[in-house]
PDB file of C-alpha atoms and ligand atoms in Angstrom:
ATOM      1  CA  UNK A   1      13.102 125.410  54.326  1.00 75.00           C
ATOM      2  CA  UNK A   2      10.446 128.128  54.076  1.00 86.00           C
ATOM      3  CA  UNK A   3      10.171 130.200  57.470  1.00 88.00           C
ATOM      4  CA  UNK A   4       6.924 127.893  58.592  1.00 87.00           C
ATOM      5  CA  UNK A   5       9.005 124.674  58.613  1.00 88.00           C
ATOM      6  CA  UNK A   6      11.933 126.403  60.565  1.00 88.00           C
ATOM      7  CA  UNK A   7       9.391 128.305  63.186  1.00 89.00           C
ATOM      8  CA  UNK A   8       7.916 124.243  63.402  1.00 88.00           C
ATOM      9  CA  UNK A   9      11.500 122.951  63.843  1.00 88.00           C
ATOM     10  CA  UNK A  10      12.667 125.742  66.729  1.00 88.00           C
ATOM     11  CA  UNK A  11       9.211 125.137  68.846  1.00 88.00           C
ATOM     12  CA  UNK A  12       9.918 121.179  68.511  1.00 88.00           C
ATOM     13  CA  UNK A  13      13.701 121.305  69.691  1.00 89.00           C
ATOM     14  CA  UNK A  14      12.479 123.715  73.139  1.00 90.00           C
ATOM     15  CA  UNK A  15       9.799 120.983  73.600  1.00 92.00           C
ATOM     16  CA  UNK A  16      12.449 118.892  73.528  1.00 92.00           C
ATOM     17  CA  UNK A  17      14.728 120.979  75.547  1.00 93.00           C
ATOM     18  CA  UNK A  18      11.709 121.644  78.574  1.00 94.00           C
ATOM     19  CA  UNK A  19      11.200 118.042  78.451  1.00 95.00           C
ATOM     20  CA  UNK A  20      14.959 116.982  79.185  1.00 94.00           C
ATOM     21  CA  UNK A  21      15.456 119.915  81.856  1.00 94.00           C
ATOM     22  CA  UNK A  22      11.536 118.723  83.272  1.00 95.00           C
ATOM     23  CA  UNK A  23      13.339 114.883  83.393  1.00 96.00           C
ATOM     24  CA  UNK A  24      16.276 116.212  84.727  1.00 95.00           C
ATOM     25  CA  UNK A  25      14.676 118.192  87.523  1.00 95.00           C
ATOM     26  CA  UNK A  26      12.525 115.319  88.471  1.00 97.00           C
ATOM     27  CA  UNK A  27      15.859 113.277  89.018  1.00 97.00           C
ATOM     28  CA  UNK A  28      17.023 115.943  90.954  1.00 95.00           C
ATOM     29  CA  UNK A  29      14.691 115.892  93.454  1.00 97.00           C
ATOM     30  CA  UNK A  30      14.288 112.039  93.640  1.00 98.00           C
ATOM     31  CA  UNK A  31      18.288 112.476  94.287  1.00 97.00           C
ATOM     32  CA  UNK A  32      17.727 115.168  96.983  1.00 97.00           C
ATOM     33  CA  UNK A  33      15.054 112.826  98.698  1.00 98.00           C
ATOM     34  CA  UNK A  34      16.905 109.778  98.758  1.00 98.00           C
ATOM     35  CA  UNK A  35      19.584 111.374 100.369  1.00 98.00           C
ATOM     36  CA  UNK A  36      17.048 113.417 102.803  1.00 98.00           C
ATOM     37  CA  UNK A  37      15.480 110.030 103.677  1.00 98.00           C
ATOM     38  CA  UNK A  38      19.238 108.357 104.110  1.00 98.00           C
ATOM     39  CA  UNK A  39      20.290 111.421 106.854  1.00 98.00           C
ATOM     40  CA  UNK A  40      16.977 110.789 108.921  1.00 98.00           C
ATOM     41  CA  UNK A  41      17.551 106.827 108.560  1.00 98.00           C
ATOM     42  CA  UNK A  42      20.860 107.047 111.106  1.00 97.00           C
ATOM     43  CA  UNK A  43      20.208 106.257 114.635  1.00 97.00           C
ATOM     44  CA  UNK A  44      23.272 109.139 115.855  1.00 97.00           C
ATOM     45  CA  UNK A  45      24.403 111.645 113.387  1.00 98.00           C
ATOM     46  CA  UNK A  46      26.857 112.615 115.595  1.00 98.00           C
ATOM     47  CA  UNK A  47      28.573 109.849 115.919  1.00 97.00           C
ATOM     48  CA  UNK A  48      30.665 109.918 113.327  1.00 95.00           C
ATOM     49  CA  UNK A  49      32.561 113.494 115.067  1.00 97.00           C
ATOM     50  CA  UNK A  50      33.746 112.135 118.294  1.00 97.00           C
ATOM     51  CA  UNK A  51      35.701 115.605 118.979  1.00 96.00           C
ATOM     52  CA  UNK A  52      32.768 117.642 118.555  1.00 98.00           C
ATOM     53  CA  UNK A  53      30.811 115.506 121.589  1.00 98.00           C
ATOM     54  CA  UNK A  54      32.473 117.904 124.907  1.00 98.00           C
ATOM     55  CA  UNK A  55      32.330 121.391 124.573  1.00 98.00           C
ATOM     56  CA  UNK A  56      34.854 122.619 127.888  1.00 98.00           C
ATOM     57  CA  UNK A  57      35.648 126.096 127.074  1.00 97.00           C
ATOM     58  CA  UNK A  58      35.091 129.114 128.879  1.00 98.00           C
ATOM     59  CA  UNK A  59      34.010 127.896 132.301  1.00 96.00           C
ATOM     60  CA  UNK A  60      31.609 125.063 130.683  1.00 98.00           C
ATOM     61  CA  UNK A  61      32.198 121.595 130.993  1.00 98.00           C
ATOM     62  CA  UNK A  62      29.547 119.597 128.808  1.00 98.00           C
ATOM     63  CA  UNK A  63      28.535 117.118 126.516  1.00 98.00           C
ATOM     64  CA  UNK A  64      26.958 116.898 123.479  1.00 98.00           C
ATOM     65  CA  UNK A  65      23.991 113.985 122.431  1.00 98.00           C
ATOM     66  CA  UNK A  66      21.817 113.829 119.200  1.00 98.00           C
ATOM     67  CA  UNK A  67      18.340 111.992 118.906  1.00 98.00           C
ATOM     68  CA  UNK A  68      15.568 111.909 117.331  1.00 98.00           C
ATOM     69  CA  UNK A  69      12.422 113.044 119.607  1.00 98.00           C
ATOM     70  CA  UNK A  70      11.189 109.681 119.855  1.00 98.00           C
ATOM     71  CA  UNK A  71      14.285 108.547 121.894  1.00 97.00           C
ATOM     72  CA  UNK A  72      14.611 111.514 123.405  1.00 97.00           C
ATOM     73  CA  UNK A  73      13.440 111.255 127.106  1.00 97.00           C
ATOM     74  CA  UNK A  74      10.299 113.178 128.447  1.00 97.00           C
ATOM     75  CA  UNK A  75      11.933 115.162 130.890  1.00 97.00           C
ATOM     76  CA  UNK A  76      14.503 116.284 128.398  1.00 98.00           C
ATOM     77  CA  UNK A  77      11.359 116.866 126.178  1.00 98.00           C
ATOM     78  CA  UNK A  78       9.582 119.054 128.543  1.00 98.00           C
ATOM     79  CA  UNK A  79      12.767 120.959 129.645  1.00 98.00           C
ATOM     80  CA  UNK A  80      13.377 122.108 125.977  1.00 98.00           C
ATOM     81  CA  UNK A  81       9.473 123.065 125.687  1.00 98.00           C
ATOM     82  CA  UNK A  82       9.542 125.068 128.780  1.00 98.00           C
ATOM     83  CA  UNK A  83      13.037 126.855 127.315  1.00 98.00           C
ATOM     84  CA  UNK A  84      11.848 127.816 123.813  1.00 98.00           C
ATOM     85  CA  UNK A  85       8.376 129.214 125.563  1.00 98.00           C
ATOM     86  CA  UNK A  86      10.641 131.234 128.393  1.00 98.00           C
ATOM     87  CA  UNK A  87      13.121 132.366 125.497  1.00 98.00           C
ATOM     88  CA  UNK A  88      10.554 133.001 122.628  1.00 98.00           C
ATOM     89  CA  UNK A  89       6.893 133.876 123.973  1.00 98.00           C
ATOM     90  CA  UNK A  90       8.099 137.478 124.067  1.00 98.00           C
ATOM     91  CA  UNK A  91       9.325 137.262 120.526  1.00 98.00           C
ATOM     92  CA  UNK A  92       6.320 135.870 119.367  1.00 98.00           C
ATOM     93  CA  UNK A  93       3.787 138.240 120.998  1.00 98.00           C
ATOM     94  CA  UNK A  94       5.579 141.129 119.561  1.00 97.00           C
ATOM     95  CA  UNK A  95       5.758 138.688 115.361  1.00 96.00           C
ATOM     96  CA  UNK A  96       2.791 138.693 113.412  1.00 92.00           C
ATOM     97  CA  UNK A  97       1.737 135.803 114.325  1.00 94.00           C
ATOM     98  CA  UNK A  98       1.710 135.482 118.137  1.00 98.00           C
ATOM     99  CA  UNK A  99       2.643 133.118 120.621  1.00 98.00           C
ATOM    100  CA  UNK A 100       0.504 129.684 120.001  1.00 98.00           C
ATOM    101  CA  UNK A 101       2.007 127.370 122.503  1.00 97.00           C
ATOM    102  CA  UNK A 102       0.194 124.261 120.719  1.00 98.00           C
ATOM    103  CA  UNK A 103       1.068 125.117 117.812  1.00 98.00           C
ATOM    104  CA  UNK A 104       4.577 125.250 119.140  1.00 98.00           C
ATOM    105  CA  UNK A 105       4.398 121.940 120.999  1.00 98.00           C
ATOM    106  CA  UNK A 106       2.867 120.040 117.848  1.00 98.00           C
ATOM    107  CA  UNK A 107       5.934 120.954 115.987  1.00 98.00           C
ATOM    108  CA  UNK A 108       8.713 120.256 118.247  1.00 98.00           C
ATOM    109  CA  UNK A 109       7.064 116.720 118.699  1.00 98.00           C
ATOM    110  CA  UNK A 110       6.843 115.570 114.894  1.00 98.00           C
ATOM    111  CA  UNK A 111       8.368 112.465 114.614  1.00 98.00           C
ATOM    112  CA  UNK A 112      10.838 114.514 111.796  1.00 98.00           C
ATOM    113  CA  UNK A 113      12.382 116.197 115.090  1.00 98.00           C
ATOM    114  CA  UNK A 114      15.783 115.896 116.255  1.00 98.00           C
ATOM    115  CA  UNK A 115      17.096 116.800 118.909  1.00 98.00           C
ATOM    116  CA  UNK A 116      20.919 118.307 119.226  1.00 98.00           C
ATOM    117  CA  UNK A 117      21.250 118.754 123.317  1.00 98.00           C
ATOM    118  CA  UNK A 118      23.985 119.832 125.729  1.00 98.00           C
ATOM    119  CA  UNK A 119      24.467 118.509 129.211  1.00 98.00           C
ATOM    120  CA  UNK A 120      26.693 120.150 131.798  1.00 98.00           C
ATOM    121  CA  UNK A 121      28.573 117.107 133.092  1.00 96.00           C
ATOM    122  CA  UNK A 122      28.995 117.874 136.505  1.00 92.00           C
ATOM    123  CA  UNK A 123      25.615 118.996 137.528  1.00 93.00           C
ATOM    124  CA  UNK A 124      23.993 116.472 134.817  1.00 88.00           C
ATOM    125  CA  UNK A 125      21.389 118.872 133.436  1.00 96.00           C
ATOM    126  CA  UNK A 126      20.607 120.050 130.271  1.00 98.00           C
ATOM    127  CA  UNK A 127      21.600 123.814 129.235  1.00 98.00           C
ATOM    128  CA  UNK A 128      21.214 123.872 125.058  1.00 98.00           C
ATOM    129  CA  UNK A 129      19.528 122.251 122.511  1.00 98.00           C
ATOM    130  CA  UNK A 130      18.168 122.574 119.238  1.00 99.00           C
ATOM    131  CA  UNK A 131      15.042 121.055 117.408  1.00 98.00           C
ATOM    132  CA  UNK A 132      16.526 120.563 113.463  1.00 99.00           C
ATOM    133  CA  UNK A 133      15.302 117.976 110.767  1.00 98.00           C
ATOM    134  CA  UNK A 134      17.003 116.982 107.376  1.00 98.00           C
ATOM    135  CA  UNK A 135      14.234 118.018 105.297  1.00 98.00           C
ATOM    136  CA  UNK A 136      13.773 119.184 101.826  1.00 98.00           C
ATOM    137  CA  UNK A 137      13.155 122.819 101.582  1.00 98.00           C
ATOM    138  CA  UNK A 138      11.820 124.860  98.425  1.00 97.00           C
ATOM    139  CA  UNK A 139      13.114 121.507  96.089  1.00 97.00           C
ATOM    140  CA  UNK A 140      16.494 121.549  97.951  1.00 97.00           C
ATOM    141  CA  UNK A 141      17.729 118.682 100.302  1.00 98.00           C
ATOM    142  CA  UNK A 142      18.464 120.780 103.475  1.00 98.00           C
ATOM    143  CA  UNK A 143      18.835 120.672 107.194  1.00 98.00           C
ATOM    144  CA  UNK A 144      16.748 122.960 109.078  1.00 98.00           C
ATOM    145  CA  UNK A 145      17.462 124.630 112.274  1.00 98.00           C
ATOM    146  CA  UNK A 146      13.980 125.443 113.718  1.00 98.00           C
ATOM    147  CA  UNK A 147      15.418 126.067 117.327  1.00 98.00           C
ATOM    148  CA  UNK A 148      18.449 127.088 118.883  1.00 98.00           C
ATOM    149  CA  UNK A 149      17.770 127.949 122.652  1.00 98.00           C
ATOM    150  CA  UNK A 150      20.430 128.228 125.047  1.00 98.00           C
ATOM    151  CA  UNK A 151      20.113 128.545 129.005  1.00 98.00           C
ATOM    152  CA  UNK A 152      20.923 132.023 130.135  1.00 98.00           C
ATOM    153  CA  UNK A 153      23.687 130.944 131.855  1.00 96.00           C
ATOM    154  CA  UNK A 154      25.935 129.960 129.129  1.00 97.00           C
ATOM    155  CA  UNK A 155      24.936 132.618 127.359  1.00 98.00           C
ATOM    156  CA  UNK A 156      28.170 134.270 125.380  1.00 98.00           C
ATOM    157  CA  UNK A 157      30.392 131.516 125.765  1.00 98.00           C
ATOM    158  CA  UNK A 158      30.607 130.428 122.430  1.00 98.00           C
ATOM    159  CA  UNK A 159      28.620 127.183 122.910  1.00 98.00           C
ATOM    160  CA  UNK A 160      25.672 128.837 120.612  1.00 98.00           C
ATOM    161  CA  UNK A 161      28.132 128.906 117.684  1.00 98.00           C
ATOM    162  CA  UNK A 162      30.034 125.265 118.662  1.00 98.00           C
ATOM    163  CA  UNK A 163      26.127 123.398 118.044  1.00 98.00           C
ATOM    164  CA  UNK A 164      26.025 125.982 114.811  1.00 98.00           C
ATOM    165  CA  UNK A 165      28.895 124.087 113.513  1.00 98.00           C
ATOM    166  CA  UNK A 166      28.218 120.613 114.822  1.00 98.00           C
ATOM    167  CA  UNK A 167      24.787 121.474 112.735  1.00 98.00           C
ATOM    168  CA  UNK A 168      27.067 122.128 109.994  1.00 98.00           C
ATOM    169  CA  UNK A 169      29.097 119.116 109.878  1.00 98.00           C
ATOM    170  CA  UNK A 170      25.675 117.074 110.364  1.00 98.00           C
ATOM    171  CA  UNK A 171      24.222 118.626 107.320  1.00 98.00           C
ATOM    172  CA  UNK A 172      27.472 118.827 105.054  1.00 98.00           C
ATOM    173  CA  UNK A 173      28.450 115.341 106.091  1.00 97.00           C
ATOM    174  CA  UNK A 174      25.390 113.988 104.939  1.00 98.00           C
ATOM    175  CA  UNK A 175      25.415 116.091 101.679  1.00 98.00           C
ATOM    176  CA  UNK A 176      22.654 118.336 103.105  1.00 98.00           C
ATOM    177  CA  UNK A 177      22.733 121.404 100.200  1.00 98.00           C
ATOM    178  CA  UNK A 178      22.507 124.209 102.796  1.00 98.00           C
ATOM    179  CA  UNK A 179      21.240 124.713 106.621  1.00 98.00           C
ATOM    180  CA  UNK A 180      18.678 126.875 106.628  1.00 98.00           C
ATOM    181  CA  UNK A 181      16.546 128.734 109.492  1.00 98.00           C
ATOM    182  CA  UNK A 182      14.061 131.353 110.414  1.00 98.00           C
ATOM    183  CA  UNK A 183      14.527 134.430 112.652  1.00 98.00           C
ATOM    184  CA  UNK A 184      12.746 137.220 113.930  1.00 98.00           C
ATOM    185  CA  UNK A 185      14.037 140.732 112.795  1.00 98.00           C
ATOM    186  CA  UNK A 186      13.188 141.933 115.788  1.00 98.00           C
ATOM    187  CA  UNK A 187      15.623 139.213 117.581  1.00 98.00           C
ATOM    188  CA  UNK A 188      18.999 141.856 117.575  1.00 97.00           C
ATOM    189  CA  UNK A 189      20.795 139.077 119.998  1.00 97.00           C
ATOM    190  CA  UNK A 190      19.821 135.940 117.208  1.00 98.00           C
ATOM    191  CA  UNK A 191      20.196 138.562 114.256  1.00 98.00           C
ATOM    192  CA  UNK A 192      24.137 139.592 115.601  1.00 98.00           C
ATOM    193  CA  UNK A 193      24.361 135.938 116.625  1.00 98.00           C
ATOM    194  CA  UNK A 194      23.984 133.918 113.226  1.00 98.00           C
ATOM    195  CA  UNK A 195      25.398 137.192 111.380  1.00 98.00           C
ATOM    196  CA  UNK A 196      28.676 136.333 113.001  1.00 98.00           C
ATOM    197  CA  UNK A 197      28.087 132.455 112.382  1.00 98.00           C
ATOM    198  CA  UNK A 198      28.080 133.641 108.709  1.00 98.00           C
ATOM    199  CA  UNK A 199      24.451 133.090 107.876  1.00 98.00           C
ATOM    200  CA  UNK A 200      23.279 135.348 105.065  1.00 98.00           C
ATOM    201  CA  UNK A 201      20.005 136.016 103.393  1.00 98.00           C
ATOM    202  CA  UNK A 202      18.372 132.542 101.660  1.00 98.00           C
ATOM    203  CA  UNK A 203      16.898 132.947  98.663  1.00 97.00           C
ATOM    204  CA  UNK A 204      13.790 132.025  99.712  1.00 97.00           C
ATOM    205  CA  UNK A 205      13.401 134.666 102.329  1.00 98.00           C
ATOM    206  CA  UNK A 206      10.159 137.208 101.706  1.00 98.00           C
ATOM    207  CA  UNK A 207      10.826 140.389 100.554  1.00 97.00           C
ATOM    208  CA  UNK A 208       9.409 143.149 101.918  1.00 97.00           C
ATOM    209  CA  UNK A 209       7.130 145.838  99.461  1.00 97.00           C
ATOM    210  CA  UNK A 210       4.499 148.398  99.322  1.00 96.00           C
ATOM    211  CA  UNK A 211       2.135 146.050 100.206  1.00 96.00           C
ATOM    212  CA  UNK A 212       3.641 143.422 102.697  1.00 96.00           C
ATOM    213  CA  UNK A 213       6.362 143.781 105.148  1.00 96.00           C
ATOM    214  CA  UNK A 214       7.477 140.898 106.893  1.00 97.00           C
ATOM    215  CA  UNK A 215       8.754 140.548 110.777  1.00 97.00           C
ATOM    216  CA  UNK A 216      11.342 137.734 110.000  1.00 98.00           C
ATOM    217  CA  UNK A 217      14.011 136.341 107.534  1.00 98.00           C
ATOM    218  CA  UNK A 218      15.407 133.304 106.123  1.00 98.00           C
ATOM    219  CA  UNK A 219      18.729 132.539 106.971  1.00 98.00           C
ATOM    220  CA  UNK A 220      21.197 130.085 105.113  1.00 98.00           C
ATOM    221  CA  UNK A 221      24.862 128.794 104.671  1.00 98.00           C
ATOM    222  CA  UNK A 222      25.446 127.098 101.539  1.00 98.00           C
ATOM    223  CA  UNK A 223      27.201 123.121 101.465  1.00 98.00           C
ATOM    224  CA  UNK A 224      30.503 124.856  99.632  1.00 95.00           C
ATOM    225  CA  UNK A 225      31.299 121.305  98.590  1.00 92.00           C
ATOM    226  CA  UNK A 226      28.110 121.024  96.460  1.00 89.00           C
ATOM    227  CA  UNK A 227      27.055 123.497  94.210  1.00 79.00           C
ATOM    228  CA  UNK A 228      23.531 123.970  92.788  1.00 76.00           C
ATOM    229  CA  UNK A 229      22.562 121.512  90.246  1.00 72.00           C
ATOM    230  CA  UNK A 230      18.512 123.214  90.255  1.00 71.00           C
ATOM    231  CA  UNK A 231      17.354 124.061  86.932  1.00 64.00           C
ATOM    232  CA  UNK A 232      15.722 126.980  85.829  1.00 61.00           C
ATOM    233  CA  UNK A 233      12.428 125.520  83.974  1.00 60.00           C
TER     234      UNK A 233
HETATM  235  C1  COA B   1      21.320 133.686 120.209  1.00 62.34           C
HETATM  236  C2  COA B   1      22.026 132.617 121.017  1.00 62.34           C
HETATM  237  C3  COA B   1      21.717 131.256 120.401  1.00 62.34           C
HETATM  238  C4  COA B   1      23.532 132.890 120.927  1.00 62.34           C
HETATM  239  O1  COA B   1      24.253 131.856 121.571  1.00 62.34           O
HETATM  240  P1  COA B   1      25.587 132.170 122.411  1.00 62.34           P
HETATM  241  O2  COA B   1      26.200 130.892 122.823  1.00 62.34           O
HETATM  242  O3  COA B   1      25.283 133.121 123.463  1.00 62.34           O
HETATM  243  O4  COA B   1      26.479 132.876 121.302  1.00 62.34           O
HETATM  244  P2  COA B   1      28.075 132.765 121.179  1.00 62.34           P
HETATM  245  O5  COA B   1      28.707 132.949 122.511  1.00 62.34           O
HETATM  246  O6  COA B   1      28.456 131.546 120.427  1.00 62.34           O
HETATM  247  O7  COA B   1      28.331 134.049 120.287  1.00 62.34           O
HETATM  248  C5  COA B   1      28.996 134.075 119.038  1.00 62.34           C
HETATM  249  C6  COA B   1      29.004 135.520 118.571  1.00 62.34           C
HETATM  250  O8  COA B   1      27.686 135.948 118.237  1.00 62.34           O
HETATM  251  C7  COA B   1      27.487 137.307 118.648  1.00 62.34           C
HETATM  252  N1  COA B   1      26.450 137.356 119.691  1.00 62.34           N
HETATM  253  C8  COA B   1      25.985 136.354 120.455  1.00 62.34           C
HETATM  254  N2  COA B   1      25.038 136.796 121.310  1.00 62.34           N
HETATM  255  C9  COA B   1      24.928 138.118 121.092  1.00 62.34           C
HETATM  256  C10 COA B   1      24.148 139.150 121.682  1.00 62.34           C
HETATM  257  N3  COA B   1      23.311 138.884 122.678  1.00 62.34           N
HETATM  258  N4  COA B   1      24.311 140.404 121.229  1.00 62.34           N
HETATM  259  C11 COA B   1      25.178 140.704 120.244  1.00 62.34           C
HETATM  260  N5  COA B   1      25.960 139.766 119.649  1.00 62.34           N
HETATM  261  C12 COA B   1      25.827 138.495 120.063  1.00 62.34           C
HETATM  262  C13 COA B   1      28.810 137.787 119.213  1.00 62.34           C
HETATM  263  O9  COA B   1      29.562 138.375 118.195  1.00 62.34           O
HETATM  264  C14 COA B   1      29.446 136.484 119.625  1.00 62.34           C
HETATM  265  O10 COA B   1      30.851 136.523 119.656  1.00 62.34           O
HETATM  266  P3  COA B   1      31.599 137.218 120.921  1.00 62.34           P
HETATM  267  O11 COA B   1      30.948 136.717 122.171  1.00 62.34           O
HETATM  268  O12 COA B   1      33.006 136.729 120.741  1.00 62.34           O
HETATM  269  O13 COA B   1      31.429 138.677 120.729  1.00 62.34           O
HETATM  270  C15 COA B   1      21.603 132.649 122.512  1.00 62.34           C
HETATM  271  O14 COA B   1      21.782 133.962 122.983  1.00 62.34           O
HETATM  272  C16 COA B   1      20.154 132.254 122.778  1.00 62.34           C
HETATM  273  O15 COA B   1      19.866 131.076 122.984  1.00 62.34           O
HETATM  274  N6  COA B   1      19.240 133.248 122.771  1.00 62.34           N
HETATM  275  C17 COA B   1      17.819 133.023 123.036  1.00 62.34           C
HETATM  276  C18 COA B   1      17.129 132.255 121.939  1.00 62.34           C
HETATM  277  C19 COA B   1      17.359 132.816 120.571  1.00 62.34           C
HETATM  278  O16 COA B   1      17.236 134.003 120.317  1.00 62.34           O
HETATM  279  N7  COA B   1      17.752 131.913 119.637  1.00 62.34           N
HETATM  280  C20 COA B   1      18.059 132.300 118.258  1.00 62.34           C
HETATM  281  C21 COA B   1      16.885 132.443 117.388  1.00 62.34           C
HETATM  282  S1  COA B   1      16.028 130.930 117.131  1.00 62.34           S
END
């Protein structure tokens, strides 16, 4: 074979090679949807962990629900609006982008919501919650934490890490490849916070240069269970 033919040959069998990785990839992500579509499709993802549905540790006595912001009631709606805005307007007037309380409202109201909240049982009102979807994210099948606000109150009490982990179990459980979320680097309390919850630096976070800083980070913990079957095309 003169060095023509073989050059010929080579170029056909990567061809071949980007065209079985491309097929592969595209069954990938068909994968990582179906099972993105088959989390959203359950009416209580919590209900399969009935011992993560009380939290009653240091001083707190309360109770855990999960729904989808459709089901979830107005005044429960409105309460977690009014948190985010009391707990995050300052953080967003001091981010790049400012505080844009429409903006805001449009998103926690997409029918891809959920809603993870936590009631104090005696007094019957709400003092957590957090806004997550299972989404896909950057080709990966993921579950998103796009809020986690608690009340003052319970501040430091561990409950912020508890609905971490019940996040954790609702995204592992339902083969979710990583939970992912955004925070502000100029959030110390949320940095220190997720830090300890062993969140590190997602791939897809920006990266600051000469030319572009940026005032937040992505945040992730990999599914351990599942490793990374993304191709490199
Ligand atoms: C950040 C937040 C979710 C933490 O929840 P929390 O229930 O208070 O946190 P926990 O009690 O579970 O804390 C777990 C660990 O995180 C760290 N941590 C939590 N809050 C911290 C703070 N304010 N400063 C430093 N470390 C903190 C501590 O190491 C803590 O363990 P320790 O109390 O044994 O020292 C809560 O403070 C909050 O809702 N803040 C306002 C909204 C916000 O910033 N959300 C996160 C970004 S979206």
């Amino acid at each position: 074979m003169n060095e023509r033919d073989l050059k010929k040959l080579k170029s056909k069998k990567k061809g071949k090679e980007r065209r079985a990785a491309q097929k592969a990839e595209r069954a990938r992500l068909a994968a990582a949807q179906l099972l993105v579509n088959q989390a959203n499709a359950q009416t209580d993802p919590l209900s399969k962990f009935p011992s993560f549905i009380n939290y009653e540790r240091n001083g707190l006595t309360s109770s855990l629900i999960c729904k989808k912001v459709k089901e979830l009631e107005p005044e429960l709606l409105q309460w977690a609006m009014n948190l985010c805005k009391e707990n995050m307007r300052p953080l967003y007037e001091k981010s790049n982008q400012g505080w844009h309380e429409d903006e805001k409202v449009e998103e926690m109201t997409e029918d891809a919501a959920w809603y993870l909240i936590v009631l104090d049982k005696a007094a019957n009102k709400p003092l957590a919650f957090s806004h997550f979807r299972f989404d896909m994210d950057y080709g990966d099948e993921v579950l998103y934490c796009y809020e986690l606000q608690l009340e003052e109150s319970c501040r430091r009490k561990g409950l912020g890490r508890f609905m971490m982990q019940v996040l954790e179990l609702m995204a592992f459980s339902n083969q979710m490849q990583k939970v992912v979320l955004t925070v502000f680097k100029h959030n110390p309390d949320g940095m220190n916070f997720f830090k300890k919850c062993r969140y590190d630096i997602d791939e897809t976070s920006p990266v600051d240069s000469y030319e572009e800083t940026f005032d937040y980070c992505i945040l992730s913990k990999m599914n351990k269970m599942k490793p990374t079957q993304k191709t490199s095309l």
